[in-house]
Coordinates of C-alpha atoms in Angstrom, one line a residue:
X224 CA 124.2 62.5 201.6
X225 CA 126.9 59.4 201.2
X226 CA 123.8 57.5 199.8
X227 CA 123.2 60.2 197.0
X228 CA 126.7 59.5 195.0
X229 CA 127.4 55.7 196.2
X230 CA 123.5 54.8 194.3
X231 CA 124.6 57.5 191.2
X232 CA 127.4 55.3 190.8
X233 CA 125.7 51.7 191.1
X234 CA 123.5 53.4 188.4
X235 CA 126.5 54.7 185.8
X236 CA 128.4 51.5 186.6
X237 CA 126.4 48.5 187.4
X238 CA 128.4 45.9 186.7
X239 CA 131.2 47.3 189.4
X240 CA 128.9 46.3 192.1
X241 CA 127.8 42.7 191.3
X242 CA 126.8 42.1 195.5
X243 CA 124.0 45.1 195.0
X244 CA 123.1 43.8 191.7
X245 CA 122.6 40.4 192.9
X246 CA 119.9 42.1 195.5
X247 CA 118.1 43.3 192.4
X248 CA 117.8 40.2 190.8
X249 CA 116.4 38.7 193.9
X250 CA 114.0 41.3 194.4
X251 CA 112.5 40.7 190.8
X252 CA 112.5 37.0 192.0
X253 CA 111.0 38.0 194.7
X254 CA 108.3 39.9 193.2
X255 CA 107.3 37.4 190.4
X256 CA 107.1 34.2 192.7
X257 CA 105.4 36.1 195.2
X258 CA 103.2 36.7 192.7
X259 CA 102.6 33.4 191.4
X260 CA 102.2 31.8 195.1
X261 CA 99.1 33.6 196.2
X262 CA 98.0 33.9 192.7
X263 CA 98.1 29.9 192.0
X264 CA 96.6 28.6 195.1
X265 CA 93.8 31.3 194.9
X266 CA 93.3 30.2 191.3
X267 CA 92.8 26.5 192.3
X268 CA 90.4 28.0 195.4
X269 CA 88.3 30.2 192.7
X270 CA 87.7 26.6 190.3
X271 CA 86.0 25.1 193.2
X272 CA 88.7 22.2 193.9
X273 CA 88.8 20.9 197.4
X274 CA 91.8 21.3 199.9
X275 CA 93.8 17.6 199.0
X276 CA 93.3 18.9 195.0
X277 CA 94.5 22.6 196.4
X278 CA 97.6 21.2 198.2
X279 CA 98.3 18.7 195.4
X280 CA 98.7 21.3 192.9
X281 CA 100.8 23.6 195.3
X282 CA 102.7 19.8 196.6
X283 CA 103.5 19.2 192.6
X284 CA 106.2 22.1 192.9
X285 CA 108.3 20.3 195.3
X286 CA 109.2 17.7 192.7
X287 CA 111.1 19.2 190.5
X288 CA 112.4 21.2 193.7
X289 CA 114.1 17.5 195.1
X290 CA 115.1 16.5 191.7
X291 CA 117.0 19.1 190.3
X292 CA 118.2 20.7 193.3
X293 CA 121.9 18.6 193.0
X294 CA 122.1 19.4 189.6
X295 CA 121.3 23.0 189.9
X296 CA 123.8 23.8 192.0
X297 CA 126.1 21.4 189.9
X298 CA 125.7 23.5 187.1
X299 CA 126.0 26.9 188.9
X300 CA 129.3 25.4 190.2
X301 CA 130.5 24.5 186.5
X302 CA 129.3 26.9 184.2
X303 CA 128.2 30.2 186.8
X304 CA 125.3 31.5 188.4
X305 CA 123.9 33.1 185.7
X306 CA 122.4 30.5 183.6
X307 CA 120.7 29.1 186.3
X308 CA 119.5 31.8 187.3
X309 CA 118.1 32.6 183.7
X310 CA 116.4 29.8 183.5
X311 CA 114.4 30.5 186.4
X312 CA 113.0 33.4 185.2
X313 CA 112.1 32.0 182.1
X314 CA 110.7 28.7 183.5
X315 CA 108.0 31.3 185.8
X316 CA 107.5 33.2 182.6
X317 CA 105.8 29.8 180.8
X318 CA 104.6 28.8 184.3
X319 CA 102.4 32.0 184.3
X320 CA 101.4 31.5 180.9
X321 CA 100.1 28.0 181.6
X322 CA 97.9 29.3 184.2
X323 CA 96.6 32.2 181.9
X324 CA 94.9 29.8 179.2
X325 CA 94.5 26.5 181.8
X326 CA 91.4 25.4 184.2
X327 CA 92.1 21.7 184.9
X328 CA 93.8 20.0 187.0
X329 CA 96.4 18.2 185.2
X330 CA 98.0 21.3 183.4
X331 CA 97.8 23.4 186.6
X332 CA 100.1 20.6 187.9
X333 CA 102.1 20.6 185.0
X334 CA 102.8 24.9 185.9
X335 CA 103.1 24.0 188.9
X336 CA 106.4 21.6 188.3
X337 CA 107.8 24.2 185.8
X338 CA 107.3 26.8 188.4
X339 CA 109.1 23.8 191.3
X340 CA 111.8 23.5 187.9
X341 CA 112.8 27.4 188.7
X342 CA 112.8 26.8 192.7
X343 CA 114.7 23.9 192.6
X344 CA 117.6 25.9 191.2
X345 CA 117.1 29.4 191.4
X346 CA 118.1 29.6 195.7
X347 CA 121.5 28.1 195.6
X348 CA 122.5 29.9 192.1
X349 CA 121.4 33.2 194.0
X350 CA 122.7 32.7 197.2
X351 CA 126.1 31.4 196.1
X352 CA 126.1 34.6 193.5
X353 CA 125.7 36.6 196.2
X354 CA 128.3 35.4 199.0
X355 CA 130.7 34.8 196.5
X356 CA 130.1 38.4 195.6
X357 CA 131.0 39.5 198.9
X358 CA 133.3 36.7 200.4
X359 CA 133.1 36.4 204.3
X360 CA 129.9 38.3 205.4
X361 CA 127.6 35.3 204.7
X362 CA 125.6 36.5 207.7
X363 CA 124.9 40.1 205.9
X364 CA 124.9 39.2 202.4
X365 CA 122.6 36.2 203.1
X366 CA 120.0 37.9 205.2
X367 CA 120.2 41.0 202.8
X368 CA 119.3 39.0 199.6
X369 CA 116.3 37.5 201.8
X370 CA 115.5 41.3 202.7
X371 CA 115.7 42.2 198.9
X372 CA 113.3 38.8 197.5
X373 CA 111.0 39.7 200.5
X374 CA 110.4 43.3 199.6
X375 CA 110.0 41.8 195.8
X376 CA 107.4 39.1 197.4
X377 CA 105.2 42.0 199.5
X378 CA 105.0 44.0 196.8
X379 CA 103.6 40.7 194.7
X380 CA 101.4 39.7 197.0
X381 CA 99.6 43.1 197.1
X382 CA 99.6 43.2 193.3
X383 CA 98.6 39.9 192.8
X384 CA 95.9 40.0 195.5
X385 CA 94.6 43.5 193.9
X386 CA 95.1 42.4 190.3
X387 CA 92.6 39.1 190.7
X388 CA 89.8 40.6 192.4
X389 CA 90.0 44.2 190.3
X390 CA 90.9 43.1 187.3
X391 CA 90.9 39.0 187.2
X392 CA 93.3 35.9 187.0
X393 CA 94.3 36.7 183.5
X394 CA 95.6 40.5 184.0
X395 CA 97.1 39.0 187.0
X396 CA 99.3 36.1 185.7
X397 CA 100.3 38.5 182.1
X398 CA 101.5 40.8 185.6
X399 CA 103.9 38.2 186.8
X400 CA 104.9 37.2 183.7
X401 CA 106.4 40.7 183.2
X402 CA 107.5 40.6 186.4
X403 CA 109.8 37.6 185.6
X404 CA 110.8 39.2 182.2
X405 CA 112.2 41.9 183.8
X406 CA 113.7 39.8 186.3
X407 CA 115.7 38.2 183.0
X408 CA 117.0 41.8 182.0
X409 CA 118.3 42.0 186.0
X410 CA 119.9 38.9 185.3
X411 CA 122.0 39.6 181.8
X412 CA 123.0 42.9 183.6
X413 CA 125.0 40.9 186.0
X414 CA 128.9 40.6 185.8
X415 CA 130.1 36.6 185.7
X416 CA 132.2 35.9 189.1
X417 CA 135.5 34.2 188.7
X418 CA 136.1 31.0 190.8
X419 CA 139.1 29.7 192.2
X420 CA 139.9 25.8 191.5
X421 CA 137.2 25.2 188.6
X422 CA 136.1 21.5 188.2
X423 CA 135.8 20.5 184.9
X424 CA 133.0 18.1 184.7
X425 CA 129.6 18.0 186.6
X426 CA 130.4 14.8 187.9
X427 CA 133.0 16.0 189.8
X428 CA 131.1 19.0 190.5
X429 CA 128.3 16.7 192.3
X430 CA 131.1 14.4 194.0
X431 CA 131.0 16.2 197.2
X432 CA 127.0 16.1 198.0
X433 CA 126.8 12.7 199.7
X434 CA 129.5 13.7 202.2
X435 CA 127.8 17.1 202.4
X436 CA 124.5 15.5 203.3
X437 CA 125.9 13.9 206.4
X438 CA 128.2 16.5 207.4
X439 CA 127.8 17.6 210.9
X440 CA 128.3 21.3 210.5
X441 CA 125.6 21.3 208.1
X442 CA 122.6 19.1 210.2
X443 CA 121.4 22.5 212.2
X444 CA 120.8 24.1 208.6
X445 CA 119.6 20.5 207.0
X446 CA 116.8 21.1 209.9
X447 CA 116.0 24.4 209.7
X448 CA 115.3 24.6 206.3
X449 CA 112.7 21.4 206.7
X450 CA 111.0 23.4 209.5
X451 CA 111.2 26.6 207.1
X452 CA 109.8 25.2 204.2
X453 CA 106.8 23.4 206.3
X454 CA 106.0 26.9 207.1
X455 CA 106.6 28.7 203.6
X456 CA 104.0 25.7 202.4
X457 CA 101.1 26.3 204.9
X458 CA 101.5 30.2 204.2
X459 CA 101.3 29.1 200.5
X460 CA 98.1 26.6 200.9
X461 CA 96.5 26.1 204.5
X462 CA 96.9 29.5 205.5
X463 CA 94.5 30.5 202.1
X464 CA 92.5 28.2 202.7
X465 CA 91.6 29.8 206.1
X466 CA 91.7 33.0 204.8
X467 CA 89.2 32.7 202.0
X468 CA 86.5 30.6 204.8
X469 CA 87.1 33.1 207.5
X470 CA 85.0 35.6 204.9
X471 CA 88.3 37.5 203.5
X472 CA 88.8 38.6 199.9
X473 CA 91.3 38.0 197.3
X474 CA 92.6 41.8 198.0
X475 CA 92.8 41.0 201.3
X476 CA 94.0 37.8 201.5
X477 CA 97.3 39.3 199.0
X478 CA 97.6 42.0 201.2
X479 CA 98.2 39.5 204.4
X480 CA 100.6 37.8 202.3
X481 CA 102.7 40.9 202.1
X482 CA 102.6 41.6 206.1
X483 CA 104.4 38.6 206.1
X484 CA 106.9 39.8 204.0
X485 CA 107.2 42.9 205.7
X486 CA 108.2 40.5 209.0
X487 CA 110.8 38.9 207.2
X488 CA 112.3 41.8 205.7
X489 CA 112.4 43.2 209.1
X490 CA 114.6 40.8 210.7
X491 CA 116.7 39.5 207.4
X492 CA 118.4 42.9 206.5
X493 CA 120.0 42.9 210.4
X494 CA 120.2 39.1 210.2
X495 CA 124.1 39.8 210.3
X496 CA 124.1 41.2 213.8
X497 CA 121.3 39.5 215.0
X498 CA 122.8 36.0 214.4
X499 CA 126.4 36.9 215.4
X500 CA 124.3 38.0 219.1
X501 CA 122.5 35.1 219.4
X502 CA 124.2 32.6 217.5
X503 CA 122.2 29.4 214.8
X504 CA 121.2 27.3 217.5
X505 CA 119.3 30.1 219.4
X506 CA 117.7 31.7 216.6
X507 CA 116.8 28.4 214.9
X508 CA 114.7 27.4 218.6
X509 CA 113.3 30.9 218.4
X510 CA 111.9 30.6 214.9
X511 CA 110.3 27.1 215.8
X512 CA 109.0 28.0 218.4
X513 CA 107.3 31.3 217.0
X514 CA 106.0 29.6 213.8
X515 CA 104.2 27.2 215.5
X516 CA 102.6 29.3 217.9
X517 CA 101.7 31.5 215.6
X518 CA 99.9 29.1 213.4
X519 CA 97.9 27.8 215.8
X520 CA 97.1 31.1 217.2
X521 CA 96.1 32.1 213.6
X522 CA 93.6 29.2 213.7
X523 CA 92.2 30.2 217.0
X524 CA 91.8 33.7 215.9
X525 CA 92.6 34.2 212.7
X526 CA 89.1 35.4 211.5
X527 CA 89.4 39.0 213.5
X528 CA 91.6 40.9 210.8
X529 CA 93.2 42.7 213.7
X530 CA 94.8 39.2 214.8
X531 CA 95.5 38.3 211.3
X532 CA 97.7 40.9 210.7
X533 CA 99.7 41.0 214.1
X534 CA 100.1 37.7 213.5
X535 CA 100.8 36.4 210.1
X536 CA 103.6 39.6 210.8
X537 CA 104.9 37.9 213.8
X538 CA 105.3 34.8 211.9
X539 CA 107.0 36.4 209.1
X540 CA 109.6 37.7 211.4
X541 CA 110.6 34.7 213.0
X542 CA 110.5 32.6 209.4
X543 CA 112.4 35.4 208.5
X544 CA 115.0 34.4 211.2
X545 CA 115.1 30.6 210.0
X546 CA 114.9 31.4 206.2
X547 CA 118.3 33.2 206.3
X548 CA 120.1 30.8 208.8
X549 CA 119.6 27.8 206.8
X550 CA 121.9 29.2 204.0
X551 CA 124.1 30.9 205.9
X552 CA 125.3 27.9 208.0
X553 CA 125.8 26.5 204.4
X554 CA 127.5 29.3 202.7
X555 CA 129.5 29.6 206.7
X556 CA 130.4 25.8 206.2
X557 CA 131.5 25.3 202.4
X558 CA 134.7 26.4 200.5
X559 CA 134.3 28.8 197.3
X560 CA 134.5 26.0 194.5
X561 CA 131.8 24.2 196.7
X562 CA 129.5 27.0 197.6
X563 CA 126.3 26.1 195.2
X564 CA 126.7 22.7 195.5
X565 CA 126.8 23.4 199.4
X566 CA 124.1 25.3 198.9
X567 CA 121.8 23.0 197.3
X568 CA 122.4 20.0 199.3
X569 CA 120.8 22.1 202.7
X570 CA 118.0 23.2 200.0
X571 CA 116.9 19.8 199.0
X572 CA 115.7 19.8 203.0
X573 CA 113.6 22.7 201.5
X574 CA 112.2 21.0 198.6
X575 CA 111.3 18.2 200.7
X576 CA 109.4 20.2 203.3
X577 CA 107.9 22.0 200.1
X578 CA 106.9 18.7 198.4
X579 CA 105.5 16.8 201.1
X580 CA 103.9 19.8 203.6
X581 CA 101.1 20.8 201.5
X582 CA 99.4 17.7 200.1
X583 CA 100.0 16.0 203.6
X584 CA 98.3 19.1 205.1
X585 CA 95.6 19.1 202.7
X586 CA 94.3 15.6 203.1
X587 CA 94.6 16.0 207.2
X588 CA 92.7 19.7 206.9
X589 CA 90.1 17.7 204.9
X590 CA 89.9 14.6 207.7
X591 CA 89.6 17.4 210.9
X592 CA 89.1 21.0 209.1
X593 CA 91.4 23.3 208.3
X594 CA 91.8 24.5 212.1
X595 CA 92.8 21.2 213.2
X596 CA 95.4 20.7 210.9
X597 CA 97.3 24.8 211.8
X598 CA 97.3 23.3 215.5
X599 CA 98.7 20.0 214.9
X600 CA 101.5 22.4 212.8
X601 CA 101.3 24.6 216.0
X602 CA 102.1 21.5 218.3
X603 CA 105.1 20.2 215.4
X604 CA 106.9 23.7 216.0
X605 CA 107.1 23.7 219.4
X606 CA 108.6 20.2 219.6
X607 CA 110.9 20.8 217.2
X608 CA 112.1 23.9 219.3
X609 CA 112.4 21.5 222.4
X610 CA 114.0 18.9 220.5
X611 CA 116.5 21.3 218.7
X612 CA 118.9 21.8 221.7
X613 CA 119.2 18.1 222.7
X614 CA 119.7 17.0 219.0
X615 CA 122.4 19.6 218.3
X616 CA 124.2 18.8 221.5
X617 CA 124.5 15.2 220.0
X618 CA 125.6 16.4 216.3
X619 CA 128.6 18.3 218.7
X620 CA 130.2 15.2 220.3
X621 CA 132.5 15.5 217.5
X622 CA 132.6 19.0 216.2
X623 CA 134.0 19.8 212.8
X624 CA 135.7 22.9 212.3
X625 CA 135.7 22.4 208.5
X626 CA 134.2 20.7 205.7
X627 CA 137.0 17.9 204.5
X628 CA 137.8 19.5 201.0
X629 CA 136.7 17.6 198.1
X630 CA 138.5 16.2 195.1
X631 CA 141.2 18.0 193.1
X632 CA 140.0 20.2 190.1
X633 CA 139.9 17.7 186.9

């Protein structure tokens, strides 16, 4: 009964509850880029291209996703959230319309860097929205945003799956292009955050990233979102391909998509409790550990639907796990003026896992079949869950209970 007046008042006021409004926005996110990631690479697979072309087109987004990352969160940092995260909804808009009146190569590469262009900067704007919203409970607000994108990205997924084999590509992409529009209206309804100790140029803004990149407190989540992103990538490429030669259909192949999502929403709205429990280092080895198996299992017996879905729902629950650590440890580990910046130095560990993942992938699932390259990923995971203890015990010979603060305002 609580539930009935608290959401009648979000409603009447919206802009008095800017931490519920932020999950909003992120579920529109959600829903238009999880549109546009199964719609894109089963585009590509429906022109006849082969895997390196398939995994160079989905590869291409992690460009822009390295080289505006610093900026992004510069300019979240300096001017607000908001405008970034604007942009990204209008760069997916003309990334959508790209694909609607484009068949070759070059401008589905092109889309695809617009669509890295809102990536690259849409994460950290979000993310630091959203702490700074609700100051202290990185742990809940960070695994609650991914719980909001993720119910966005199954519901995507189904549509976008549904929309290309019922209706075609075309109806399909105008979808998420709507999608994203109405992800701009979520946006504009948001209130602007005030921040304490406001830098005044971007250059001073940026000042901090190189000593964030080496900063110990942040290595655990400089990993994780590497391994994270290597996973996202297959989901978004290797995975597909699998999908579409095991016999499966578009529908089907959207609607296996959003079992993932249902994983990761599963674990990310307790993500709070769950990581205060186990702490990073436990749930960062579990995650591994779990994506890996579960990729080469999926290769092994992926083409029984029955598996499929038990498994691609395991491995959305434990990339849940890993997706939400990586920016808590970095929301956890960075003071309020700092917090996109913060943000986006862990994320360019993202964008390189997004950039490099699928086109290396693509050429080795084209050297020894697709099955061969989800067990070499299988094999990655698991060392990387061996390795993660021994490396973490090294990064704490000399702990750091804080980040050193950065320059003065100015």
């Amino acid at each position: 009964m609580y539930l009935v007046p608290q959401l009648a008042h979000i409603v009447v006021h919206p802009r008095q509850h800017p931490t519920e409004l932020s999950y909003v926005n992120g579920f529109f996110y959600g829903l238009g880029l999880g549109m546009l990631m199964v719609l894109v690479p089963l585009y590509v697979i429906d022109l006849g291209f082969e895997l390196a072309a398939l995994g160079l087109v989905v590869s291409s987004a992690g460009v822009f996703l390295v080289l505006l990352r610093l900026a992004g969160g510069a300019v979240s940092d300096r001017f607000g959230e908001r405008v970034v995260l604007g942009f990204s909804f209008v760069a997916l808009v003309v990334c959508a319309a790209i694909f609607i009146v484009s068949s070759t190569l070059l401008p589905l590469i092109i889309g695809q860097l617009i669509n890295g262009a809102s990536r690259s900067v849409y994460w950290s704007a979000g993310q630091s929205y959203t702490s700074r919203s609700a100051e202290g409970h990185a742990g809940l607000t960070m695994g609650r945003l991914l719980s909001a994108e993720s119910g966005g990205t199954i519901l995507g997924s189904v549509l976008a799956g549904s929309l290309a084999q019922l209706a075609g590509f075309d109806v399909a992409f105008m979808a998420a292009a709507a999608a994203n529009v109405a992800g701009i209206v979520a946006t504009v309804a948001m209130p602007p955050l005030p921040r304490a100790g406001q830098v005044r140029s971007i250059r001073s803004t940026l000042a901090p990233a190189g000593r964030m990149m080496v900063q110990r407190s942040l290595r655990l989540g400089h990993f994780t979102a590497l391994m994270a992103a290597a996973y996202a990538a297959l989901l978004g490429s290797l995975y597909l391909a699998f999908f579409k030669e095991a016999g499966y259909g578009d529908a089907v192949v959207g609607l296996l998509r959003s079992v993932g999502g249902i994983g990761v929403v599963v674990v990310a709205y307790p993500f709070g409790a769950i990581v205060a429990r186990l702490g990073a280092q436990r749930v960062a080895v579990a995650g591994f550990a779990i994506t890996g198996a579960v990729t080469a299992l999926t290769a092994l017996v992926g083409s029984s639907p029955a598996a499929a879905v038990l498994l691609v729902a395991v491995g959305g629950m434990a990339f849940g796990g890993i997706r939400a650590l990586y920016p808590a440890i970095a929301v956890a580990n960075s003071p309020e003026r700092e917090r996109a910046l913060s943000l986006a130095v862990v994320g360019l560990f993202w964008a390189a896992g997004m950039l490099a993942v699928p086109y290396l992938f693509g050429l080795l699932g084209d050297g020894i079949g697709i099955q061969g390259a989800m067990y070499a990923f299988g094999a990655i995971g698991i060392v990387a869950a061996v390795a993660t203890p021994v490396v973490s015990s090294v990064w704490r010979t000399r702990p750091e209970t804080a980040p050193r603060p950065g320059p003065p305002p100015g």
